[in-house]
């Protein structure tokens, strides 16, 4: 298992590298956000340990940009006490887990193990949920073997929901992953697309896409 550590405190980065190597992981360290994102996008890592406050590009930006690029490697975000409230609360950057500094190494190890146990669908690999099959390389989704007639944006939203089936996703998160940054307000655009998708899926009883009150939507497993 290969882990990328993106952390500008060299001492901590070295400490993590040594500790993880003692547990049979192979570890690369990068010390700023931009360089880290480049390395991460090369896609050969099983997990990323990412500091929140980084030079050049912070951990939230790195996470968002990686997710937009379709990089689904699990990310454990490190934050100093206080940063969490300021920077993340209410925001959903797309990281899989957070750990507040200072932490025990054993705690970090446990979190990493948990992340690695999670099945992560690789980019480009077919995804299945109920009677749907998603072919990411072709931007194609079939329902019970029949091709669904979707626009690219509808495809993107449905693919994202299927990729995260069983998870309650808030509107902001869906929006962040499917629309670009030039759209400045997500207003009800997510709801509009969910309605269109339900129509196309003939999803009258929320068999596929469930409304999670106070949160957003969840694709049913
Ligand atoms: Ca830092």
Short mmCIF file of C-alpha atoms and ligand atoms in Angstrom, two decimals:
data_model
loop_
_atom_site.label_atom_id
_atom_site.label_comp_id
_atom_site.label_asym_id
_atom_site.label_seq_id
_atom_site.Cartn_x
_atom_site.Cartn_y
_atom_site.Cartn_z
CA UNK A 1 0.00 0.00 0.00
CA UNK A 2 1.33 3.37 -0.99
CA UNK A 3 0.57 6.57 0.88
CA UNK A 4 1.19 10.16 -0.10
CA UNK A 5 1.85 12.59 2.76
CA UNK A 6 1.28 16.26 1.91
CA UNK A 7 2.49 18.21 4.93
CA UNK A 8 4.65 21.32 5.13
CA UNK A 9 5.93 20.66 8.67
CA UNK A 10 8.92 18.58 7.69
CA UNK A 11 9.35 17.11 11.14
CA UNK A 12 5.82 15.81 11.17
CA UNK A 13 6.09 14.58 7.58
CA UNK A 14 9.26 12.66 8.43
CA UNK A 15 7.69 11.26 11.57
CA UNK A 16 4.66 10.02 9.64
CA UNK A 17 6.85 8.54 6.91
CA UNK A 18 8.96 6.60 9.41
CA UNK A 19 5.99 5.43 11.41
CA UNK A 20 4.02 4.28 8.38
CA UNK A 21 7.03 2.57 6.84
CA UNK A 22 7.38 0.61 10.07
CA UNK A 23 3.91 -0.67 9.35
CA UNK A 24 4.86 -1.81 5.84
CA UNK A 25 3.40 1.12 3.93
CA UNK A 26 5.49 2.84 1.33
CA UNK A 27 5.37 6.59 1.73
CA UNK A 28 6.18 9.65 -0.37
CA UNK A 29 6.24 13.13 1.16
CA UNK A 30 5.47 16.38 -0.59
CA UNK A 31 5.63 19.74 1.19
CA UNK A 32 3.20 22.06 -0.55
CA UNK A 33 -0.33 21.78 -1.89
CA UNK A 34 0.32 22.28 -5.56
CA UNK A 35 3.14 19.74 -5.75
CA UNK A 36 1.01 17.40 -3.66
CA UNK A 37 -1.93 17.64 -5.99
CA UNK A 38 0.27 16.86 -8.98
CA UNK A 39 1.67 13.78 -7.31
CA UNK A 40 -1.75 12.66 -6.12
CA UNK A 41 -3.22 13.00 -9.60
CA UNK A 42 -0.66 10.53 -10.90
CA UNK A 43 -2.96 8.05 -9.24
CA UNK A 44 -0.56 5.49 -7.86
CA UNK A 45 -1.47 6.04 -4.22
CA UNK A 46 -3.89 4.09 -2.05
CA UNK A 47 -4.44 6.93 0.41
CA UNK A 48 -3.43 10.54 0.97
CA UNK A 49 -2.65 12.22 4.28
CA UNK A 50 -3.23 15.88 3.62
CA UNK A 51 -2.55 18.83 5.89
CA UNK A 52 -5.16 21.59 5.81
CA UNK A 53 -2.87 24.63 6.05
CA UNK A 54 -0.30 24.35 3.29
CA UNK A 55 1.75 26.79 1.26
CA UNK A 56 0.75 27.56 -2.34
CA UNK A 57 -2.58 25.71 -2.17
CA UNK A 58 -4.44 24.64 0.96
CA UNK A 59 -5.78 21.19 1.69
CA UNK A 60 -9.38 22.07 0.90
CA UNK A 61 -8.50 23.38 -2.56
CA UNK A 62 -6.33 20.35 -3.22
CA UNK A 63 -9.14 17.99 -2.21
CA UNK A 64 -11.75 19.79 -4.28
CA UNK A 65 -9.56 19.89 -7.36
CA UNK A 66 -8.62 16.24 -7.05
CA UNK A 67 -12.28 15.22 -6.75
CA UNK A 68 -13.19 17.36 -9.76
CA UNK A 69 -10.49 15.59 -11.71
CA UNK A 70 -12.12 12.30 -10.74
CA UNK A 71 -9.37 11.24 -8.33
CA UNK A 72 -11.14 9.19 -5.67
CA UNK A 73 -8.19 8.16 -3.53
CA UNK A 74 -9.26 8.30 0.13
CA UNK A 75 -8.04 11.44 1.88
CA UNK A 76 -7.36 11.87 5.58
CA UNK A 77 -7.19 15.59 6.32
CA UNK A 78 -5.01 16.86 9.16
CA UNK A 79 -6.05 20.06 10.88
CA UNK A 80 -4.77 22.07 13.81
CA UNK A 81 -7.25 22.69 16.59
CA UNK A 82 -9.39 25.67 15.69
CA UNK A 83 -8.86 25.41 11.94
CA UNK A 84 -11.53 22.80 11.81
CA UNK A 85 -14.25 25.16 12.96
CA UNK A 86 -13.00 28.03 10.83
CA UNK A 87 -12.40 26.22 7.63
CA UNK A 88 -14.38 23.07 7.37
CA UNK A 89 -17.48 23.08 9.46
CA UNK A 90 -20.43 23.27 7.11
CA UNK A 91 -18.15 22.99 4.13
CA UNK A 92 -17.70 19.69 2.51
CA UNK A 93 -14.38 19.55 0.83
CA UNK A 94 -14.58 15.93 -0.21
CA UNK A 95 -12.07 14.57 2.29
CA UNK A 96 -13.00 11.16 3.69
CA UNK A 97 -11.93 11.74 7.26
CA UNK A 98 -10.37 14.37 9.52
CA UNK A 99 -7.84 14.14 12.29
CA UNK A 100 -7.09 17.03 14.65
CA UNK A 101 -3.46 17.77 15.60
CA UNK A 102 -1.87 16.77 17.87
CA UNK A 103 -2.87 13.15 17.48
CA UNK A 104 -1.53 9.79 18.57
CA UNK A 105 0.20 7.85 15.82
CA UNK A 106 -1.94 4.81 16.64
CA UNK A 107 -5.04 6.88 15.99
CA UNK A 108 -3.74 7.93 12.59
CA UNK A 109 -2.90 4.34 11.78
CA UNK A 110 -6.39 3.20 12.71
CA UNK A 111 -7.96 5.88 10.49
CA UNK A 112 -5.74 4.95 7.56
CA UNK A 113 -6.61 1.29 7.93
CA UNK A 114 -10.30 2.14 7.98
CA UNK A 115 -9.96 4.23 4.83
CA UNK A 116 -8.08 1.49 3.02
CA UNK A 117 -10.74 -1.06 3.88
CA UNK A 118 -13.38 1.03 2.16
CA UNK A 119 -14.03 -0.16 -1.34
CA UNK A 120 -13.20 2.69 -3.67
CA UNK A 121 -14.41 2.51 -7.22
CA UNK A 122 -11.56 3.35 -9.56
CA UNK A 123 -12.02 6.07 -12.12
CA UNK A 124 -13.11 4.54 -15.40
CA UNK A 125 -14.31 1.32 -13.85
CA UNK A 126 -17.94 0.26 -14.35
CA UNK A 127 -20.21 1.03 -11.43
CA UNK A 128 -23.34 -0.88 -10.54
CA UNK A 129 -26.25 0.05 -8.33
CA UNK A 130 -29.61 -1.71 -8.37
CA UNK A 131 -30.34 -2.29 -12.08
CA UNK A 132 -28.14 0.59 -13.23
CA UNK A 133 -24.72 0.21 -14.81
CA UNK A 134 -22.51 3.27 -15.24
CA UNK A 135 -19.78 3.26 -17.89
CA UNK A 136 -17.60 6.25 -16.95
CA UNK A 137 -15.40 5.99 -20.01
CA UNK A 138 -18.41 6.32 -22.31
CA UNK A 139 -20.53 8.70 -20.22
CA UNK A 140 -23.21 6.10 -20.50
CA UNK A 141 -25.70 4.74 -18.00
CA UNK A 142 -27.91 1.73 -18.62
CA UNK A 143 -31.04 0.85 -16.72
CA UNK A 144 -31.80 -2.82 -16.88
CA UNK A 145 -29.60 -3.08 -19.98
CA UNK A 146 -31.24 -0.15 -21.76
CA UNK A 147 -29.38 3.08 -22.39
CA UNK A 148 -30.73 6.11 -20.56
CA UNK A 149 -31.07 9.24 -22.64
CA UNK A 150 -29.16 11.74 -20.48
CA UNK A 151 -27.48 15.07 -21.09
CA UNK A 152 -23.85 15.27 -19.99
CA UNK A 153 -24.80 17.19 -16.85
CA UNK A 154 -27.53 14.71 -15.95
CA UNK A 155 -25.01 11.96 -16.47
CA UNK A 156 -22.51 13.69 -14.17
CA UNK A 157 -25.04 14.06 -11.36
CA UNK A 158 -26.29 10.49 -11.60
CA UNK A 159 -22.77 9.09 -11.84
CA UNK A 160 -21.80 11.03 -8.74
CA UNK A 161 -24.83 9.73 -6.81
CA UNK A 162 -24.14 6.14 -7.86
CA UNK A 163 -20.45 6.47 -7.00
CA UNK A 164 -21.52 7.45 -3.50
CA UNK A 165 -24.51 5.15 -3.20
CA UNK A 166 -25.74 4.72 0.34
CA UNK A 167 -24.33 8.09 1.40
CA UNK A 168 -26.53 11.08 2.15
CA UNK A 169 -25.07 13.87 0.02
CA UNK A 170 -25.91 17.49 0.62
CA UNK A 171 -26.83 19.75 -2.27
CA UNK A 172 -23.65 21.77 -1.94
CA UNK A 173 -21.50 18.70 -2.30
CA UNK A 174 -23.40 17.48 -5.36
CA UNK A 175 -23.19 20.94 -6.84
CA UNK A 176 -19.47 21.28 -6.12
CA UNK A 177 -18.73 18.06 -7.90
CA UNK A 178 -20.89 18.54 -10.94
CA UNK A 179 -20.82 22.24 -11.76
CA UNK A 180 -17.87 24.48 -12.38
CA UNK A 181 -16.89 27.45 -10.31
CA UNK A 182 -18.20 30.07 -12.69
CA UNK A 183 -21.74 29.27 -11.64
CA UNK A 184 -21.99 31.45 -8.56
CA UNK A 185 -25.18 30.25 -6.99
CA UNK A 186 -26.41 26.73 -6.75
CA UNK A 187 -29.94 27.90 -5.81
CA UNK A 188 -32.18 25.03 -6.79
CA UNK A 189 -30.23 23.70 -9.74
CA UNK A 190 -29.47 20.43 -7.94
CA UNK A 191 -33.16 19.89 -7.18
CA UNK A 192 -34.03 20.59 -10.80
CA UNK A 193 -31.58 17.95 -12.00
CA UNK A 194 -32.71 15.41 -9.43
CA UNK A 195 -36.26 15.86 -10.65
CA UNK A 196 -35.19 15.33 -14.27
CA UNK A 197 -33.24 12.22 -13.31
CA UNK A 198 -36.18 10.82 -11.40
CA UNK A 199 -38.37 11.37 -14.46
CA UNK A 200 -35.89 9.62 -16.72
CA UNK A 201 -35.46 6.74 -14.29
CA UNK A 202 -39.22 6.57 -13.83
CA UNK A 203 -38.44 6.85 -10.12
CA UNK A 204 -41.85 7.61 -8.63
CA UNK A 205 -41.32 6.15 -5.17
CA UNK A 206 -37.72 7.19 -4.54
CA UNK A 207 -36.59 3.66 -5.24
CA UNK A 208 -33.36 5.05 -6.64
CA UNK A 209 -32.92 8.58 -5.34
CA UNK A 210 -34.17 9.20 -1.86
CA UNK A 211 -34.71 12.66 -0.43
CA UNK A 212 -32.94 12.93 2.90
CA UNK A 213 -34.70 15.64 4.82
CA UNK A 214 -32.44 18.42 6.03
CA UNK A 215 -29.49 17.02 4.06
CA UNK A 216 -30.06 16.37 0.40
CA UNK A 217 -30.16 13.15 -1.58
CA UNK A 218 -29.06 9.57 -1.31
CA UNK A 219 -28.84 6.90 -3.97
CA UNK A 220 -30.36 3.74 -2.53
CA UNK A 221 -28.13 0.69 -2.50
CA1 LIG B 1 0.64 23.08 7.78
#
